C-alpha positions as semicolon CSV with decimal commas, in nm:
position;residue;x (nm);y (nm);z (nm)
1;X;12,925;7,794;10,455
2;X;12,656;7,593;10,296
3;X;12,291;7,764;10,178
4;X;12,018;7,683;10,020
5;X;11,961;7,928;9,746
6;X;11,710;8,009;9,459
7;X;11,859;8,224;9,153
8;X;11,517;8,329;8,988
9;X;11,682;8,452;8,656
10;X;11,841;8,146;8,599
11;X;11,584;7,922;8,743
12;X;11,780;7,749;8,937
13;X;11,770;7,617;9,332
14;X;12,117;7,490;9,443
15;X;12,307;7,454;9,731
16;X;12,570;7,705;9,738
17;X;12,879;7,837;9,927
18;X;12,741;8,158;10,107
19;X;12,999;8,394;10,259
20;X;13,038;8,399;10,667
21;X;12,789;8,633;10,896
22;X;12,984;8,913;11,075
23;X;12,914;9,056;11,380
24;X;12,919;9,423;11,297
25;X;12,671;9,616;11,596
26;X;12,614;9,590;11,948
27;X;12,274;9,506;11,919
28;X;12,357;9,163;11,691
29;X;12,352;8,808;11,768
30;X;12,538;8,556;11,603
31;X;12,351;8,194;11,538
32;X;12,373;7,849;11,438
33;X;12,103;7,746;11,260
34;X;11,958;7,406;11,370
35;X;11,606;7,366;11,176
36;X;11,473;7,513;10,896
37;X;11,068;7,389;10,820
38;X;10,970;7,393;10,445
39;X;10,603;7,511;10,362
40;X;10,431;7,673;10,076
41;X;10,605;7,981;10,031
42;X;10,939;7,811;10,015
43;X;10,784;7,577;9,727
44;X;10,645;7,879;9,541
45;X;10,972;8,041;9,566
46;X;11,126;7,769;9,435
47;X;10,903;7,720;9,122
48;X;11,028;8,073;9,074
49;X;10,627;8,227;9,110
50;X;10,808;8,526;9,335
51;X;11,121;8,606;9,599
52;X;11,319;8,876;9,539
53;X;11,713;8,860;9,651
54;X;11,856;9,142;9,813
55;X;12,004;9,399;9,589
56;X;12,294;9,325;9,418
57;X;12,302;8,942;9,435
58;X;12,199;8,694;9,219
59;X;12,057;8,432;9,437
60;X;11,790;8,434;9,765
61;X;11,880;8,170;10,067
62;X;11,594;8,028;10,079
63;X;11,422;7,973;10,481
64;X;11,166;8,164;10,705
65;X;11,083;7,878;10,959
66;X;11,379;7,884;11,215
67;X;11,497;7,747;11,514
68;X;11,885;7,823;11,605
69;X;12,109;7,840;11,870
70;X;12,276;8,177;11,998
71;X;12,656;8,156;11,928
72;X;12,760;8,472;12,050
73;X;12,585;8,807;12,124
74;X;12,715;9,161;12,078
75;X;12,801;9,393;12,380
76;X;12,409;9,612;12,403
77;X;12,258;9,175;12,337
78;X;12,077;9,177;12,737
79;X;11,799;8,940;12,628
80;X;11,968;8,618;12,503
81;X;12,285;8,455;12,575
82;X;12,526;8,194;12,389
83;X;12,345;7,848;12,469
84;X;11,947;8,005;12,429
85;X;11,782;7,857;12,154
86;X;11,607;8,130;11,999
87;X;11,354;8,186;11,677
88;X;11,366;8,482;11,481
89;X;11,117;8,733;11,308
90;X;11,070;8,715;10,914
91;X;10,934;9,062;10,825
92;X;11,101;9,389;10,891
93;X;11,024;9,722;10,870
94;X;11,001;9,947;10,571
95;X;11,195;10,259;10,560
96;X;10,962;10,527;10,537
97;X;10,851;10,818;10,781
98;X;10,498;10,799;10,677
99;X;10,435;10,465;10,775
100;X;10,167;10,446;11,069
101;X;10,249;10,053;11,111
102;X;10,611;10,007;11,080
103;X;10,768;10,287;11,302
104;X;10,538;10,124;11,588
105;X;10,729;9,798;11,584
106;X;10,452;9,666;11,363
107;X;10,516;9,555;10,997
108;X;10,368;9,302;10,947
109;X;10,060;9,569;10,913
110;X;10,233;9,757;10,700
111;X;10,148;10,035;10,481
112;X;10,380;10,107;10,218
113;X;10,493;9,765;10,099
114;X;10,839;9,866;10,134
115;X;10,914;9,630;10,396
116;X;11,141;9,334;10,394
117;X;11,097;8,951;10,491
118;X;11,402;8,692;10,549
119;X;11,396;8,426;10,288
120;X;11,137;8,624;10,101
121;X;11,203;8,949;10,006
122;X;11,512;9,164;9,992
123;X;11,671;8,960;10,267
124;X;11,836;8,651;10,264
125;X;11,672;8,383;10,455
126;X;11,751;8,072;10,737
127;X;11,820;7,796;10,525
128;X;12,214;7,823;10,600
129;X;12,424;7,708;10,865
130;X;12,487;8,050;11,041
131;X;12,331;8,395;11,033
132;X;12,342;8,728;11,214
133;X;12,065;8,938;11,322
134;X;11,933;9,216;11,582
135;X;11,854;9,054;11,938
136;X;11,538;9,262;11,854
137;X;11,384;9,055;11,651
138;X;11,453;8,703;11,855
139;X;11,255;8,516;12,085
140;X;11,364;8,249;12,368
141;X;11,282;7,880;12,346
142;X;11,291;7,649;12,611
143;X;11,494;7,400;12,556
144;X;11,258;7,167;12,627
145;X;11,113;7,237;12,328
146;X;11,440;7,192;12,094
147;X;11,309;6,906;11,910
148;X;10,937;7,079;11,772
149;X;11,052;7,453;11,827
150;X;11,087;7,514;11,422
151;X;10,740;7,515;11,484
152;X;10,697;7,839;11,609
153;X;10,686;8,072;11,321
154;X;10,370;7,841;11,127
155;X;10,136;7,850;11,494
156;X;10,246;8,265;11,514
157;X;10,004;8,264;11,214
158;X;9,721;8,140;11,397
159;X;9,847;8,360;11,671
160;X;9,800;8,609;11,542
161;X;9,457;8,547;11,371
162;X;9,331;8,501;11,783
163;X;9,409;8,808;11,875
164;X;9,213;8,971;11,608
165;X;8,931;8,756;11,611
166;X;8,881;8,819;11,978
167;X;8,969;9,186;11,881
168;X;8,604;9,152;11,670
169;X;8,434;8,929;11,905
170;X;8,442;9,156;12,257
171;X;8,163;9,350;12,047
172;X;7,969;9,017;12,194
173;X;7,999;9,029;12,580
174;X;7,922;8,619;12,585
175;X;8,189;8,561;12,337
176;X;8,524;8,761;12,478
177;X;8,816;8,654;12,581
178;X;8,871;8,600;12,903
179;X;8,533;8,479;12,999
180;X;8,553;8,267;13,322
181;X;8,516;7,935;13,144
182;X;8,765;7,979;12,888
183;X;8,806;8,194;12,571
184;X;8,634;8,018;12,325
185;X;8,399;7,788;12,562
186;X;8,090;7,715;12,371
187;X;8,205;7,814;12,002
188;X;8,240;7,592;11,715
189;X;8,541;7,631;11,529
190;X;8,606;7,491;11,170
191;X;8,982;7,462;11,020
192;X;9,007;7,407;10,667
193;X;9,328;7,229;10,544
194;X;9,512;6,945;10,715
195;X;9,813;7,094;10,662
196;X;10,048;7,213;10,918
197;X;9,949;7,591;10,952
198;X;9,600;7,403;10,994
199;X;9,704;7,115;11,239
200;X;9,866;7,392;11,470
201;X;9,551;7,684;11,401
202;X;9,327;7,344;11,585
203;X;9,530;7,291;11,854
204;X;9,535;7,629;11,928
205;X;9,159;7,652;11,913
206;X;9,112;7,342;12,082
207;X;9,367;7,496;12,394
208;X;9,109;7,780;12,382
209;X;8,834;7,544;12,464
210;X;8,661;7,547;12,088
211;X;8,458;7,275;11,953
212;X;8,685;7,213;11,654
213;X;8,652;7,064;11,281
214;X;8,937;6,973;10,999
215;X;8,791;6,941;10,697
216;X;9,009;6,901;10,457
217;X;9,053;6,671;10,113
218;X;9,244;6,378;10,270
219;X;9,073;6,037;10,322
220;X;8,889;5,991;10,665
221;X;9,100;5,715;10,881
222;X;9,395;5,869;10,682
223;X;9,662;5,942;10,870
224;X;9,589;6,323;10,887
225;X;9,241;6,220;10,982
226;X;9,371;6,004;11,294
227;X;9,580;6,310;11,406
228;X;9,315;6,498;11,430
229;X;9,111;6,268;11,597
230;X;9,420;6,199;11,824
231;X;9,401;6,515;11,934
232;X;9,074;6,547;12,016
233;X;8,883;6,760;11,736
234;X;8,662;6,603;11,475
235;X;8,767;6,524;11,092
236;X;8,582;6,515;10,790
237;X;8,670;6,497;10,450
238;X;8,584;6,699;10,148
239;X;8,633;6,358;9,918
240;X;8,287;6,224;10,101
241;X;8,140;6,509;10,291
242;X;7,974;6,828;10,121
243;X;8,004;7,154;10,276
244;X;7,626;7,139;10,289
245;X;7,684;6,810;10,475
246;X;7,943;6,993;10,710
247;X;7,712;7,234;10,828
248;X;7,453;6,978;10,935
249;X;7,730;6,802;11,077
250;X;7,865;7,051;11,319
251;X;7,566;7,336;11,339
252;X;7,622;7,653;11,369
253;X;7,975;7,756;11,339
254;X;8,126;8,028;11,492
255;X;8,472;8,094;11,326
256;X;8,609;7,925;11,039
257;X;9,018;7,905;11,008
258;X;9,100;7,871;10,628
259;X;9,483;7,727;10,568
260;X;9,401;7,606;10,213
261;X;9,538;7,907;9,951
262;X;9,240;7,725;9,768
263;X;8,987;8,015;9,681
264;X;8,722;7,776;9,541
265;X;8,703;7,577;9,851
266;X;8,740;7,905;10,092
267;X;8,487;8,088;9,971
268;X;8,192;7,819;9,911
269;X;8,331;7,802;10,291
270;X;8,162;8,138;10,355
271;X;7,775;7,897;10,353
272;X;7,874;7,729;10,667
273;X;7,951;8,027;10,875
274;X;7,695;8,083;11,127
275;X;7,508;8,448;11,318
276;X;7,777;8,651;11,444
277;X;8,058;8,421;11,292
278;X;8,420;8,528;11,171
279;X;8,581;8,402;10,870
280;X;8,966;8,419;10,891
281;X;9,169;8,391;10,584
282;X;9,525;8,290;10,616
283;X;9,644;8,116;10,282
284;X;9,738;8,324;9,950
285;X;9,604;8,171;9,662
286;X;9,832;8,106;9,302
287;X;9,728;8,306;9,013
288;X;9,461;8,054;8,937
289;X;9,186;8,033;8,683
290;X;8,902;8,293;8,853
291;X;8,608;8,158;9,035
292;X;8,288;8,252;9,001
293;X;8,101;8,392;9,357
294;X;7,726;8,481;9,429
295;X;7,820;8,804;9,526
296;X;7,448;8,915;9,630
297;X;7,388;8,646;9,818
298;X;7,716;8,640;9,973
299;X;7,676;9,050;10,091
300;X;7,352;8,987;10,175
301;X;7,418;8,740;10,428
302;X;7,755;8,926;10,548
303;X;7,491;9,243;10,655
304;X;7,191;9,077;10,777
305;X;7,426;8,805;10,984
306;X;7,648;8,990;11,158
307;X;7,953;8,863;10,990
308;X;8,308;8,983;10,992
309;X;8,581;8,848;10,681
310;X;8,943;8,950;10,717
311;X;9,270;8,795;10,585
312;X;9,594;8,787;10,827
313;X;9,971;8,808;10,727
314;X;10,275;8,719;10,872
315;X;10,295;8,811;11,273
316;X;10,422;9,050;11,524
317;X;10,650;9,028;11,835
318;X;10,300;8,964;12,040
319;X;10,201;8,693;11,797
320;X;10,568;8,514;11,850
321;X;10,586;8,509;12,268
322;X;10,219;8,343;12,230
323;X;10,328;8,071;12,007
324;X;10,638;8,016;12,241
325;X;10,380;8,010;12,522
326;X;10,142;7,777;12,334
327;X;10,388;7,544;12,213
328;X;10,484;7,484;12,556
329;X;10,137;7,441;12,636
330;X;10,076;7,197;12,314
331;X;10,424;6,984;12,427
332;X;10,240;6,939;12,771
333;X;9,906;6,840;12,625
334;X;9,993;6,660;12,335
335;X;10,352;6,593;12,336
336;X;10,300;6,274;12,059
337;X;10,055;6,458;11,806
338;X;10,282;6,771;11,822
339;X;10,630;6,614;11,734
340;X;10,422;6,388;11,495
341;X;10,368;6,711;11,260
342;X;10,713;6,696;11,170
343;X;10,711;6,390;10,940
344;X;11,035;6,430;10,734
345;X;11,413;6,579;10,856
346;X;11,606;6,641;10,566
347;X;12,013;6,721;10,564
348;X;12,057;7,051;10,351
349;X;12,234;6,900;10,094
350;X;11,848;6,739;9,973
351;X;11,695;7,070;9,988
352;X;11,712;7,147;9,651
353;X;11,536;6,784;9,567
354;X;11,281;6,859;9,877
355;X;11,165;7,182;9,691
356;X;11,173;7,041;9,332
357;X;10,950;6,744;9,441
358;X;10,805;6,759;9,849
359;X;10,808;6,436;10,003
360;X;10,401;6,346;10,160
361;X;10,366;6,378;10,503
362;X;10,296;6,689;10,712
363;X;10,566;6,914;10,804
364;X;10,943;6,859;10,630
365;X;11,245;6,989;10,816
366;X;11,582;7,066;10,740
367;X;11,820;7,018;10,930
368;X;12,198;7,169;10,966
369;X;12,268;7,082;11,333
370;X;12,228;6,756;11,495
371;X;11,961;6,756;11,796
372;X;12,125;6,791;12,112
């Protein structure tokens, strides 16, 4: 069957004949793939910066953003059933005993390292036209939600940022979830990047009830820019507005939501954030040329402002059932501006170019089933 594949000591991404998933437990499900998305990691990948095939072969499929449709399910399979459309986990857990994280269902807080990811590390990933896997790791989507539900797997990032923020912020009784008039009623957020882990951190922030910015380097009344505003947050761009200028702008902000990878831009980021605020980092930068911080000034306001950094990595099972939930709740809302992040579907036989060169637009998509 066809796959998209990277062979990092040769340097090469191809499209390649990939032998046939067999059922082999109970517990496994056997899918057609429908949609694969293509982000950052893929690209990296593919410029051969890191991905690591599992042992013993010479190439990685490539693919961590899924959406695919439950052929058939092993005998001990009581969740999902042949027809569900279903999107599955990337990162699973490392072997060892030791582990706090891992044995707890939990690796994506892993302590060892030793775990695995689909279409990243040690595991081939969903850029083929069928795969097997443990019902375990799957999660239901309505069908409904067939044509965005690819989707899924970039909002469980901001997912699972949420839950930790609000983790950090019921120190603040005025702040916590759950709060009759909504979760983040009264809070300014600020998302930096216009790209689609950004565009879907927003509307999650703006379900929540936040007062949310983009700011990000496209134009203003670019088309990013009218998404946004589409939606209704507020855009401004780093080509004509400072960050001093931002801060003036919006006032005193109360979480910022970095999707850049861009260190320069993320940390000068770190002015802006107000009393009490929480700085989220979600993108991992290249091995770039270092940048040079105010470290003083930047502790000094961390202490005597009450502010809380943390970065955020891939996402548990808690993280995926929210994004399913939200996505619903995003198709409902904004059914336009949601489908309108996917700007580009792609038959797998253009992968290869796809990677080499991405296409502009928001979100590309490839595609090994026709919608239906």
């Amino acid at each position: 069957m066809r796959a998209v594949a990277v062979f990092p000591a040769e340097r090469r991404t191809a499209l390649v004949d990939h032998p046939e998933p067999l059922l082999e437990r109970d517990d496994e499900v056997l899918l057609e793939v429908l949609d694969v998305g293509i982000c950052g990691t893929d690209l990296e990948i593919a410029r051969y910066e890191y991905g690591t095939p599992p042992a013993g072969s010479p190439y990685l499929v490539l693919g961590h953003e899924s959406l695919a449709r439950v052929l058939r399910a092993g005998a001990a399979a009581t969740r999902v059933r042949p027809g569900d459309l279903v999107v599955t986990r990337v990162r699973r857990p490392c072997p060892r005993p030791e582990c706090r994280a891992c044995p707890r269902g939990r690796p994506d807080f892993c302590f060892t390292g030793e775990f695995t990811e689909r279409g990243i590390k040690g595991r081939h990933g969903f850029m083929t036209e069928r795969i097997v896997d443990e019902e375990r790791f799957m999660h239901v989507v309505p069908a409904r939600l067939r044509d965005v539900g690819v989707l899924v797997e970039p909002l469980t990032i901001a997912e699972k940022a949420l839950f930790q923020v609000w983790d950090v912020q019921a120190r603040l009784p005025w702040t916590a979830a759950g709060t009759p008039a909504g979760s983040g009623h009264g809070q300014r957020a600020v998302v930096l990047g216009a790209g689609p882990v950004g565009l879907l951190g927003a509307l999650a922030l703006l379900a929540r009830g936040f007062e949310t910015w983009v700011y990000s380097r496209d134009p203003a009344g670019g088309t990013k820019a009218r998404w946004v505003d589409s939606v209704g947050a507020g855009y401004l761009s780093s080509a004509t507005t400072s960050l001093g200028q931002l801060a003036e702008r919006v006032g005193s902000v109360d979480l910022v939501y970095e999707a850049t990878g861009a260190a320069g831009i993320a940390f000068r980021a770190l002015d802006v954030l107000g009393v009490n605020g929480v700085f989220v980092f979600t993108g991992v930068p290249g091995r770039k040329t270092p940048i040079e911080l105010d470290g003083s000034g930047l502790m000094r306001r961390l202490v005597l402002e009450n502010q809380l950094v943390f970065g955020t990595v891939n996402a548990g099972a808690d993280a995926y059932d929210a994004a399913v939930e939200d996505l619903a709740r995003f198709d409902a809302r904004w059914a336009r501006p949601l489908r309108a992040l996917i700007t580009g579907r792609f038959a797998a036989e253009e992968a290869p170019r796809l990677l080499a060169d991405p296409p502009p637009g928001i979100k590309s998509v490839v595609t090994f089933a026709e919608r239906g």
